[in-house]
Coordinates of C-alpha atoms in Angstrom, one line a residue:
Chain A
M289 CA 82.2 252.0 168.3
R290 CA 83.8 249.3 166.6
L291 CA 81.0 249.1 164.3
F292 CA 80.9 252.6 164.1
N293 CA 84.5 252.8 162.7
R294 CA 83.9 249.8 160.6
I295 CA 80.8 252.0 159.0
W296 CA 83.2 254.9 158.7
S297 CA 86.3 253.3 157.3
R298 CA 83.8 251.7 154.4
T299 CA 82.0 255.0 153.6
F300 CA 85.3 256.6 153.3
S301 CA 86.9 254.0 150.7
Y302 CA 83.6 254.2 148.2
I303 CA 84.6 257.6 148.7
I304 CA 87.8 257.6 147.5
L305 CA 86.9 254.6 145.1
L306 CA 84.0 257.2 143.2
A307 CA 86.0 259.7 143.2
F308 CA 88.8 257.8 141.0
T309 CA 85.8 256.3 139.1
A310 CA 85.5 259.8 137.9
F311 CA 89.4 260.8 137.2
F312 CA 89.6 257.2 135.3
V313 CA 86.2 257.4 133.4
V314 CA 85.5 261.1 132.7
P315 CA 87.7 261.4 130.0
V316 CA 86.6 258.4 128.3
I317 CA 82.6 260.0 128.5
W318 CA 83.7 263.3 127.1
L319 CA 85.9 261.6 124.4
L320 CA 83.2 259.5 123.2
F321 CA 80.6 262.4 123.8
A322 CA 82.3 265.3 121.6
P323 CA 82.1 264.0 118.1
F324 CA 78.3 264.8 118.5
K325 CA 79.1 268.2 119.0
T326 CA 80.6 271.3 117.3
D327 CA 84.1 273.0 118.3
H328 CA 81.8 275.9 119.3
N329 CA 79.2 274.0 121.4
L330 CA 82.5 272.4 122.9
V331 CA 83.7 275.6 124.1
F332 CA 80.4 277.1 125.2
E333 CA 78.0 274.5 126.7
N334 CA 78.0 272.2 129.1
P335 CA 80.6 269.9 128.9
F336 CA 78.6 266.4 129.0
A337 CA 75.8 268.1 127.2
L338 CA 74.4 265.7 124.6
G339 CA 75.1 266.5 120.9
T340 CA 73.2 266.0 117.8
L341 CA 73.8 263.0 115.1
G342 CA 73.9 265.6 112.4
N343 CA 77.4 266.6 113.8
L344 CA 78.6 263.3 114.5
F345 CA 78.0 262.7 110.6
H346 CA 79.4 266.0 109.7
A347 CA 82.3 265.7 111.9
A348 CA 82.8 261.7 110.7
H349 CA 82.7 263.2 107.0
V350 CA 85.2 265.2 107.7
M351 CA 87.6 263.0 109.2
F352 CA 87.1 259.6 107.1
T353 CA 87.4 262.1 104.1
F354 CA 90.8 264.0 105.1
E355 CA 93.3 263.5 102.8
D356 CA 91.8 261.1 100.5
Y357 CA 90.6 258.8 103.7
A358 CA 93.7 259.1 105.3
L359 CA 92.1 257.7 108.7
L360 CA 91.5 254.4 107.0
N361 CA 95.0 254.1 105.3
W362 CA 96.6 254.6 108.7
L363 CA 93.5 252.0 110.1
K364 CA 94.8 249.4 107.9
N365 CA 98.2 249.9 108.4
S366 CA 98.1 249.8 111.9
A367 CA 95.9 246.0 111.5
I368 CA 98.5 244.9 108.9
Y369 CA 102.0 245.5 111.2
S370 CA 99.8 244.3 114.4
F371 CA 98.6 241.3 112.7
G372 CA 101.5 240.9 110.8
G373 CA 103.8 241.1 114.0
I374 CA 101.1 238.4 116.4
A375 CA 101.4 236.0 113.4
I376 CA 104.9 235.8 113.4
A377 CA 105.5 235.9 116.9
L378 CA 103.3 233.0 117.6
I379 CA 104.6 231.0 115.0
C380 CA 108.0 231.3 116.6
S381 CA 107.1 231.8 120.4
I382 CA 104.7 228.7 120.8
P383 CA 106.9 226.2 119.9
A384 CA 110.1 228.0 121.4
G385 CA 107.7 227.9 124.8
Y386 CA 107.4 224.3 124.5
G387 CA 111.3 223.6 123.6
L388 CA 112.5 225.3 126.8
A389 CA 110.1 223.8 129.1
H390 CA 109.9 220.0 127.5
T391 CA 112.9 219.6 125.4
Q392 CA 116.8 219.5 126.5
F393 CA 119.8 220.8 124.3
I394 CA 122.8 222.8 125.0
G395 CA 122.2 226.4 125.5
R396 CA 118.8 226.5 126.8
R397 CA 119.1 227.6 130.4
T398 CA 121.5 230.7 128.8
L399 CA 118.4 231.1 126.1
L400 CA 115.8 231.3 128.9
G401 CA 117.9 233.6 131.2
V402 CA 118.2 235.9 128.1
T403 CA 114.9 235.8 127.1
L404 CA 113.7 236.8 130.6
F405 CA 116.1 240.0 130.4
V406 CA 115.1 241.2 127.6
M407 CA 111.4 240.5 128.5
I408 CA 111.9 242.9 131.4
M409 CA 114.1 245.5 129.1
P410 CA 111.5 248.3 127.9
A411 CA 110.9 247.8 124.4
T412 CA 111.6 251.3 123.6
A413 CA 115.5 250.9 124.2
L414 CA 116.0 249.3 121.1
V415 CA 114.1 251.4 118.9
L416 CA 117.2 253.8 117.8
P417 CA 119.5 250.7 117.6
L418 CA 117.0 248.9 115.8
F419 CA 116.7 252.0 113.4
L420 CA 120.4 252.0 113.1
E421 CA 120.5 248.1 111.9
A422 CA 117.8 249.1 109.6
N423 CA 119.0 252.0 108.0
A424 CA 122.3 249.9 107.4
V425 CA 120.7 247.4 105.4
H426 CA 118.4 250.2 103.8
A427 CA 115.2 248.4 104.8
V428 CA 113.7 251.9 106.5
G429 CA 110.4 253.0 105.2
T430 CA 109.6 249.4 104.5
P431 CA 106.7 248.1 106.8
L432 CA 108.9 244.9 107.2
A433 CA 110.8 247.5 109.5
V434 CA 107.9 247.4 111.9
I435 CA 106.6 243.7 111.4
L436 CA 109.7 242.0 111.8
P437 CA 111.1 243.5 115.4
F438 CA 107.0 243.5 116.7
S439 CA 107.6 239.7 116.0
F440 CA 110.2 239.8 118.0
F441 CA 108.2 238.8 121.2
P442 CA 110.0 237.5 124.2
F443 CA 106.8 237.9 126.8
G444 CA 104.8 235.5 124.7
V445 CA 107.9 233.3 125.0
Y446 CA 108.0 233.5 128.7
L447 CA 104.2 233.1 129.2
A448 CA 104.0 230.0 126.7
Y449 CA 107.3 228.6 128.5
I450 CA 105.5 229.1 131.9
F451 CA 102.2 227.5 130.1
Y452 CA 104.0 224.5 129.4
S453 CA 106.3 223.7 132.3
S454 CA 103.7 224.4 134.7
S455 CA 100.4 222.9 133.0
V456 CA 101.9 220.3 130.7
P457 CA 102.7 217.2 132.4
K458 CA 105.9 215.3 131.3
D459 CA 104.4 212.0 131.7
L460 CA 101.5 213.3 129.0
L461 CA 104.4 213.6 126.7
A462 CA 105.9 210.5 127.3
A463 CA 103.0 208.4 127.0
A464 CA 102.8 209.9 123.4
R465 CA 106.2 209.1 122.4
I466 CA 105.5 205.3 124.0
D467 CA 102.4 205.3 121.5
G468 CA 105.3 206.0 118.4
C469 CA 105.0 209.9 118.3
N470 CA 108.2 211.6 117.3
E471 CA 108.9 215.0 118.4
W472 CA 107.4 217.0 116.1
D473 CA 104.0 215.0 116.6
V474 CA 104.3 215.2 120.2
F475 CA 104.3 219.1 119.8
R476 CA 101.8 218.8 116.7
R477 CA 98.5 216.8 118.4
I478 CA 99.4 216.9 122.0
A479 CA 101.0 220.6 122.9
L480 CA 99.7 222.7 120.4
P481 CA 96.4 221.7 121.0
L482 CA 96.3 222.3 124.4
A483 CA 98.0 225.8 124.1
R484 CA 94.3 228.0 123.1
P485 CA 94.7 229.6 126.2
I486 CA 98.0 230.5 126.0
I487 CA 98.0 231.5 122.0
A488 CA 94.9 233.9 123.3
L489 CA 96.8 235.4 125.8
V490 CA 99.8 235.9 123.5
T491 CA 97.9 237.5 121.2
F492 CA 95.8 239.8 123.7
F493 CA 99.3 241.6 125.1
A494 CA 100.9 241.3 121.5
F495 CA 98.3 243.1 119.7
V496 CA 97.6 245.8 123.1
A497 CA 101.7 246.4 122.9
N498 CA 101.8 246.9 118.7
W499 CA 98.8 248.4 118.2
N500 CA 99.8 251.3 120.7
N501 CA 103.5 251.2 119.9
F502 CA 104.7 254.6 118.9
F503 CA 108.0 255.3 118.7
L504 CA 109.2 251.9 116.4
P505 CA 107.1 253.3 113.6
F506 CA 107.5 256.8 114.0
V507 CA 111.5 256.3 113.3
M508 CA 110.8 253.3 110.6
L509 CA 108.4 255.0 108.6
P510 CA 108.7 258.4 107.5
N511 CA 106.1 258.6 104.6
S512 CA 102.6 259.5 105.7
S513 CA 101.2 257.1 103.3
N514 CA 102.9 254.0 105.8
Y515 CA 101.8 255.5 109.1
P516 CA 99.7 253.5 111.6
L517 CA 97.3 255.5 113.9
P518 CA 99.2 256.8 116.5
I519 CA 101.7 258.5 113.8
G520 CA 98.6 259.4 112.1
L521 CA 97.4 261.3 115.3
Q522 CA 100.6 262.9 115.6
D523 CA 100.5 264.1 112.1
L524 CA 96.6 265.6 112.7
L525 CA 97.9 267.2 115.9
S526 CA 100.6 269.0 114.0
A527 CA 98.2 270.4 111.3
T528 CA 94.9 271.4 113.4
P529 CA 94.5 274.7 114.7
A530 CA 92.4 273.0 117.3
F531 CA 95.0 273.6 120.6
N532 CA 96.8 276.7 118.9
P533 CA 94.7 278.7 116.6
G534 CA 97.9 280.5 115.0
Q535 CA 99.8 277.3 114.0
G536 CA 98.4 274.6 111.6
G537 CA 97.5 275.3 107.9
Q538 CA 94.2 275.4 106.6
V539 CA 93.0 271.8 107.5
P540 CA 89.7 271.7 108.4
I541 CA 90.4 269.1 111.9
Y542 CA 88.8 270.5 114.7
R543 CA 87.9 269.1 117.9
P544 CA 85.4 266.7 117.3
E545 CA 87.1 265.5 114.0
L546 CA 90.1 264.7 116.4
A547 CA 88.0 263.0 118.9
I548 CA 86.7 260.7 116.1
A549 CA 90.2 259.8 115.2
T550 CA 91.0 259.0 118.5
I551 CA 88.4 257.3 119.2
V552 CA 88.9 255.0 115.8
A553 CA 92.8 254.7 117.0
M554 CA 91.4 253.4 120.7
A555 CA 88.2 251.3 119.5
P556 CA 90.3 247.8 118.6
V557 CA 91.9 247.9 122.1
M558 CA 88.7 249.0 123.6
I559 CA 86.9 246.4 122.0
V560 CA 89.5 243.6 122.9
F561 CA 89.5 245.0 126.6
L562 CA 85.7 244.3 127.0
F563 CA 85.7 240.9 125.4
A564 CA 88.6 239.7 127.5
Q565 CA 87.3 241.9 130.6
R566 CA 86.6 238.5 133.4
S567 CA 90.3 237.4 132.1
L568 CA 91.8 241.0 132.9
V569 CA 90.5 241.7 136.2
S570 CA 91.1 238.3 137.5
G571 CA 94.2 236.7 136.1
L572 CA 96.1 239.1 134.4
L573 CA 98.7 238.0 136.9
A574 CA 99.4 234.5 135.5
G575 CA 100.0 232.2 137.6
A576 CA 99.7 234.1 140.9
T577 CA 96.4 234.2 141.5
K578 CA 95.1 231.8 144.4
E579 CA 93.6 228.7 143.6
Chain B
M28 CA 116.0 223.2 108.6
K29 CA 112.4 221.8 109.9
S30 CA 112.3 219.2 107.2
A31 CA 116.1 217.6 108.4
V32 CA 115.1 217.6 111.7
S33 CA 111.7 215.4 111.4
R34 CA 113.6 213.5 109.0
E35 CA 115.8 212.5 111.8
A36 CA 113.6 212.3 114.4
S37 CA 111.0 210.4 112.9
T38 CA 113.3 207.3 112.3
P39 CA 112.2 204.7 113.9
L40 CA 113.3 204.0 117.8
D41 CA 115.9 201.5 116.5
T42 CA 116.9 199.1 119.8
T43 CA 119.8 197.1 118.2
D44 CA 121.7 200.3 117.1
S45 CA 124.7 200.4 119.1
L46 CA 123.7 203.2 121.3
T47 CA 121.2 202.9 123.9
P48 CA 117.8 203.7 123.6
T49 CA 117.8 206.3 126.3
L50 CA 121.3 208.0 124.9
R51 CA 119.4 208.0 121.3
R52 CA 116.8 209.6 122.1
K53 CA 118.6 212.1 124.1
R54 CA 120.4 213.0 121.5
K55 CA 117.0 213.4 119.4
K56 CA 115.3 215.5 121.7
G57 CA 118.4 217.9 122.0
V58 CA 118.2 218.0 117.9
A59 CA 114.3 218.5 118.4
G60 CA 114.8 221.5 121.0
Y61 CA 116.9 223.3 118.7
A62 CA 114.6 223.3 116.1
F63 CA 111.7 224.6 118.2
V64 CA 113.5 227.8 119.7
S65 CA 115.0 228.2 116.1
G66 CA 112.4 230.5 114.7
Y67 CA 112.8 232.4 118.1
F68 CA 116.1 232.4 118.3
V69 CA 116.6 233.7 114.9
L70 CA 114.4 236.7 116.1
L71 CA 115.9 237.2 119.3
I72 CA 119.6 237.7 117.4
L73 CA 118.2 240.0 114.8
F74 CA 116.0 241.7 116.4
G75 CA 117.5 241.6 120.0
V76 CA 121.2 241.1 120.2
L77 CA 122.1 243.0 116.9
P78 CA 120.9 246.0 117.3
A79 CA 122.2 246.2 120.8
A80 CA 125.4 245.0 119.9
Y81 CA 125.7 247.6 116.6
A82 CA 124.6 250.4 118.7
I83 CA 127.6 249.6 120.8
V84 CA 129.7 249.5 118.3
L85 CA 129.1 253.1 116.6
A86 CA 128.6 254.3 120.5
F87 CA 132.5 253.7 120.1
T88 CA 133.5 254.4 116.7
A89 CA 133.6 257.9 115.2
S90 CA 131.3 258.4 111.6
G91 CA 134.7 257.2 110.1
G92 CA 134.5 253.5 111.7
H93 CA 138.0 254.4 114.0
F94 CA 137.6 253.3 117.6
T95 CA 137.1 256.6 120.1
G96 CA 136.9 255.2 123.2
L97 CA 134.7 256.5 125.8
T98 CA 134.8 260.2 123.4
N99 CA 131.0 259.8 122.1
F100 CA 129.8 259.2 126.1
I101 CA 131.7 261.7 127.0
K102 CA 130.8 264.7 124.3
T103 CA 126.8 263.9 124.7
G104 CA 127.3 263.8 128.5
E105 CA 128.9 267.2 128.3
D106 CA 126.2 268.3 125.5
F107 CA 124.1 271.1 127.5
R108 CA 120.6 269.0 126.6
F109 CA 121.8 266.1 128.3
L110 CA 121.8 267.0 131.6
P111 CA 118.2 268.6 131.5
A112 CA 117.0 265.5 129.6
F113 CA 117.6 263.4 132.4
E114 CA 116.3 265.6 135.0
N115 CA 113.2 266.0 133.3
V116 CA 112.5 262.0 133.4
G117 CA 113.9 262.0 136.7
K118 CA 111.4 264.5 138.1
Y119 CA 108.5 262.8 136.4
L120 CA 109.6 259.4 137.5
L121 CA 109.6 260.8 141.4
I122 CA 106.0 261.7 141.0
W123 CA 105.3 258.9 139.2
L124 CA 106.6 256.2 141.4
G125 CA 105.4 258.0 144.7
S126 CA 102.1 258.1 143.2
L127 CA 102.6 254.5 142.3
V128 CA 103.4 253.5 145.7
V129 CA 100.7 255.5 147.6
I130 CA 97.7 255.4 145.3
V131 CA 97.7 252.4 143.7
L132 CA 98.8 250.5 146.9
G133 CA 96.3 251.9 148.8
L134 CA 93.4 251.6 146.0
A135 CA 94.6 248.2 145.5
L136 CA 94.1 248.0 149.4
M137 CA 90.6 249.3 149.3
L138 CA 89.2 247.1 146.7
H139 CA 90.7 244.6 148.6
S140 CA 88.9 245.0 151.3
I141 CA 85.3 245.5 149.8
A142 CA 82.8 242.9 148.5
R143 CA 84.8 240.8 145.6
R144 CA 81.9 241.6 142.8
V145 CA 82.5 245.6 143.7
S146 CA 85.7 245.4 143.3
A147 CA 85.5 243.7 139.8
A148 CA 83.9 246.2 138.5
F149 CA 86.0 248.6 139.9
R150 CA 88.9 247.0 138.8
F151 CA 88.0 246.8 135.2
I152 CA 86.9 250.7 135.0
F153 CA 90.8 251.5 136.1
Y154 CA 91.9 249.2 134.1
L155 CA 89.8 250.6 130.7
P156 CA 92.0 253.9 129.5
G157 CA 95.0 251.5 129.6
A158 CA 93.3 250.8 125.8
L159 CA 94.4 254.7 125.2
A160 CA 97.8 254.2 126.0
G161 CA 100.7 256.0 123.8
A162 CA 99.7 258.7 121.5
A163 CA 95.8 258.3 122.0
S164 CA 96.2 258.9 125.7
V165 CA 98.1 262.2 125.2
L166 CA 95.5 263.6 122.8
V167 CA 92.8 262.8 125.2
W168 CA 94.7 264.9 127.9
L169 CA 95.2 267.5 125.5
F170 CA 91.6 268.1 125.7
M171 CA 91.0 267.5 129.4
L172 CA 94.2 270.0 130.1
D173 CA 93.1 272.7 127.8
P174 CA 90.4 275.0 129.7
T175 CA 88.5 275.8 126.8
V176 CA 86.8 272.2 126.5
S177 CA 87.8 270.5 129.6
P178 CA 85.4 268.8 131.6
W179 CA 87.7 269.8 134.5
R180 CA 87.9 273.4 133.7
L181 CA 86.4 274.5 136.7
F182 CA 88.7 272.9 138.5
L183 CA 91.8 274.1 136.1
G184 CA 90.2 277.9 136.5
V185 CA 90.7 277.5 140.3
F186 CA 94.4 277.4 139.3
G187 CA 94.2 280.2 136.9
F188 CA 94.9 278.5 133.6
K189 CA 92.9 280.3 131.3
N190 CA 94.1 278.2 128.0
L191 CA 96.2 275.1 127.3
G192 CA 99.5 277.4 126.6
Q193 CA 99.0 277.9 130.2
T194 CA 98.9 274.3 131.3
I195 CA 101.5 272.7 129.8
L196 CA 104.0 275.5 130.5
P197 CA 107.2 273.0 130.7
G198 CA 107.7 273.0 134.4
H199 CA 104.4 271.3 134.7
L200 CA 105.2 268.6 132.2
P201 CA 106.6 266.1 134.7
L202 CA 103.4 266.4 136.7
I203 CA 101.2 266.5 133.4
F204 CA 103.4 262.8 132.1
A205 CA 102.9 261.6 135.6
I206 CA 99.0 261.9 135.4
I207 CA 99.3 260.7 131.9
A208 CA 100.9 257.6 132.7
F209 CA 98.7 257.0 136.1
W210 CA 95.6 257.3 133.9
A211 CA 96.5 254.6 131.1
G212 CA 99.0 252.6 133.9
A213 CA 97.7 252.9 137.7
G214 CA 94.6 250.5 136.6
G215 CA 96.8 247.3 135.2
W216 CA 99.0 247.8 138.1
I217 CA 96.1 248.0 140.8
V218 CA 95.0 245.0 139.0
V219 CA 98.3 243.2 139.7
T220 CA 98.6 244.3 143.4
Y221 CA 95.0 243.3 144.1
G222 CA 96.3 239.4 142.9
A223 CA 98.9 239.6 145.1
L224 CA 97.2 240.7 147.9
N225 CA 94.4 238.0 147.2
N226 CA 96.9 235.6 147.4
I227 CA 97.9 236.4 150.8
P228 CA 96.4 233.3 153.3
N229 CA 93.1 234.3 154.7
E230 CA 94.4 232.7 157.5
L231 CA 96.8 235.2 158.7
I232 CA 94.4 238.0 158.1
E233 CA 91.7 236.8 160.4
A234 CA 94.4 235.8 162.8
A235 CA 96.0 239.2 162.7
Q236 CA 92.0 241.0 163.2
L237 CA 91.6 238.0 165.8
D238 CA 94.5 239.6 167.8
G239 CA 92.9 243.2 167.5
A240 CA 94.5 244.6 164.4
G241 CA 92.3 247.3 162.9
A242 CA 91.9 247.7 159.0
I243 CA 94.9 249.9 158.4
Q244 CA 97.1 248.3 160.9
T245 CA 96.3 244.7 158.9
A246 CA 97.1 246.5 155.9
L247 CA 100.5 248.2 156.9
R248 CA 101.4 245.3 158.7
I249 CA 100.4 242.1 157.1
K250 CA 99.4 242.7 153.9
L251 CA 101.9 245.1 152.4
P252 CA 104.9 243.1 153.9
L253 CA 103.9 240.4 152.2
I254 CA 103.4 241.5 148.9
K255 CA 107.1 243.3 149.1
K256 CA 108.0 241.6 146.6
W257 CA 105.5 242.8 143.6
I258 CA 105.5 246.6 144.8
V259 CA 109.3 246.1 143.8
F260 CA 108.7 244.7 140.8
M261 CA 106.3 247.5 140.1
L262 CA 108.6 249.9 140.6
I263 CA 111.3 248.7 139.0
L264 CA 109.3 248.0 135.6
A265 CA 107.6 251.4 135.9
F266 CA 111.1 252.6 136.6
A267 CA 112.3 251.1 133.2
A268 CA 109.6 252.2 131.1
G269 CA 109.4 255.4 132.6
T270 CA 113.3 256.6 131.4
Q271 CA 112.3 255.8 128.0
L272 CA 109.3 258.6 127.9
F273 CA 109.0 259.7 124.3
V274 CA 105.2 259.9 122.6
E275 CA 104.3 262.0 125.7
P276 CA 106.9 264.7 125.3
Q277 CA 106.7 264.7 121.5
L278 CA 102.9 264.9 121.2
V279 CA 102.3 267.5 123.7
G280 CA 105.6 269.6 122.2
E281 CA 103.4 269.4 118.6
A282 CA 100.9 271.4 120.7
S283 CA 102.6 273.5 122.6
L284 CA 104.2 276.3 119.8
G285 CA 107.7 275.3 120.1
L286 CA 107.5 276.0 124.1
I287 CA 108.8 272.4 125.1
S288 CA 112.3 271.4 124.0
P289 CA 112.3 269.0 121.0
T290 CA 115.0 267.3 122.9
W291 CA 113.0 267.3 126.1
S292 CA 113.8 263.3 127.2
P293 CA 116.7 261.5 126.7
N294 CA 114.9 259.5 124.0
E295 CA 114.2 262.2 122.5
L296 CA 117.6 263.6 122.5
A297 CA 119.1 260.5 120.6
Y298 CA 116.5 261.0 118.2
Y299 CA 117.4 264.4 117.8
F300 CA 121.0 263.4 117.5
A301 CA 120.0 260.8 114.5
F302 CA 117.6 262.8 112.7
Q303 CA 118.5 266.5 112.8
D304 CA 122.5 266.3 113.3
N305 CA 122.7 262.8 111.4
N306 CA 125.0 262.2 114.2
F307 CA 124.5 258.4 114.6
N308 CA 127.3 258.0 117.3
Y309 CA 126.3 260.2 119.4
A310 CA 122.3 258.8 119.1
A311 CA 124.2 255.6 119.9
A312 CA 125.9 256.5 122.3
I313 CA 122.9 257.8 124.4
S314 CA 120.8 254.3 123.2
V315 CA 123.4 252.6 125.4
D316 CA 123.2 255.0 128.4
L317 CA 119.5 253.9 128.3
L318 CA 120.2 250.3 127.5
V319 CA 122.3 249.5 130.3
I320 CA 119.5 251.5 132.6
G321 CA 116.8 248.8 131.4
L322 CA 119.4 246.4 131.6
L323 CA 120.3 247.3 135.5
C324 CA 116.3 247.4 136.3
A325 CA 116.3 243.6 134.6
A326 CA 119.5 242.4 136.5
V327 CA 118.0 243.5 139.9
L328 CA 114.9 242.0 139.1
V329 CA 116.1 238.6 137.5
F330 CA 118.7 238.0 140.5
R331 CA 117.3 239.4 143.4
T332 CA 113.7 239.4 143.5
K333 CA 113.3 235.7 142.2
L334 CA 109.9 236.6 141.1
F335 CA 110.8 234.5 137.9
E336 CA 110.9 231.0 138.1
V337 CA 113.2 229.3 135.8
E338 CA 113.0 226.1 136.3

């Protein structure tokens, strides 16, 4: 009876898990298949029918050459904003995490507390205030209006702080000081080389956040030539007759082309995910895994 | 700034100095500490504190700059779009948080009871759509919700939806946004919850089983109470982020032929005040409303749950 129960509940678990697998995966598979088909195929054929390479090349050609390679320009913008933000965030947050963990100064605890607060608060809450600020100094429309707010990444400081305070013993640093290192040398020669895993982690989280950010660039960058990919997608959506046959102008952007643009927008994050797979499923919860 | 500090810090330790060595070291370390946090501190002031302070100033003044007290808050609160926006987001949050509690916890518990390697594959698959957060996820779901092309078209047909316009009727939006949020965000929470479940000592679970507890009883009476603080953590973060809804209604509105209000969510309303009405004071007032909600959430997490070790 007991055994029967266990088998039954296990089967039940797997049925549920497989059902949710379908829920999570089918949209991704559909998206990857869509560019191989024509808009007509998408409507009148089996949703999982295979398309042709010819369709893919046609849709890709239309999408990439659209408005003088706008998609590639958005991709370039996204890369500049994301990595510009990450670079400054790393330069500032790694030393800050180290300083908070291993040096004493007045206001240290306050700074830690404030960091915790701004880290938990959703970044979106500050977007309009940031716009008002940027507007006051006439910075709206410049790439820096996006890159600089991106570079303020308190979560990165917190991750670096946790890393340095839990994984780098004070004695190690004290030993270096006795050997004649000054504070800067201790950081540069001991703490910084140890920080490799935390640099990877901060880069990962900052990249996903920056790449997918919509609201901030949406208010800061009014010109199409400055758009990052997410705003570009919205631009395509408003121009395409794909969802509303009556709406939109004469643009030749239909569902296969839109699917390509969506794939281009998500591909970099997806690639990062695949590379980070192992640490993602096990160690996303830094410090909370059982050792 | 940095050079001055390193010059100070690189002077050799001189024990003949009037200060004792320990005192000297302490002082030097203090200066070094400031140098290490200086870059981050500047960013924190410029892009965290200053915009918030500026928004507060704007929220309490009129366009001429004179102090107006709570007028902006009252005026925006009385606006006919204000309550519906918060109501919309409230309905969405109810569904989204409900699904987090029931489905995410359920899935995490199931994954925790099967073989580790199999569960790792499931966890990765569930986490994968997170790559399509934001605008991309909305576009994918516009395809999924369009009965003419959706792979779920049979399912949508059961409900009688024949075109996208029928699926994305305004009344359906809270549910639709919750589905999108779940699709892109549940995987991450499943991974977090699974990690928390993994932290429960095996002895506890074995003891419960020896005492005759079945899988469901172990889950409800042992596992869930032990990860309570992570559940609270998840709910508060999801709530705080959910109040900020912007890209979803914005993009779905774009595809809806104007059926969906451009002020569907509070953030959209603030955006509308700033960009359509050029009323930055009203926009700031709503931003401050939302900031206060975020701040309260953060305060609860920091002071009540002790999840974040600061020392």
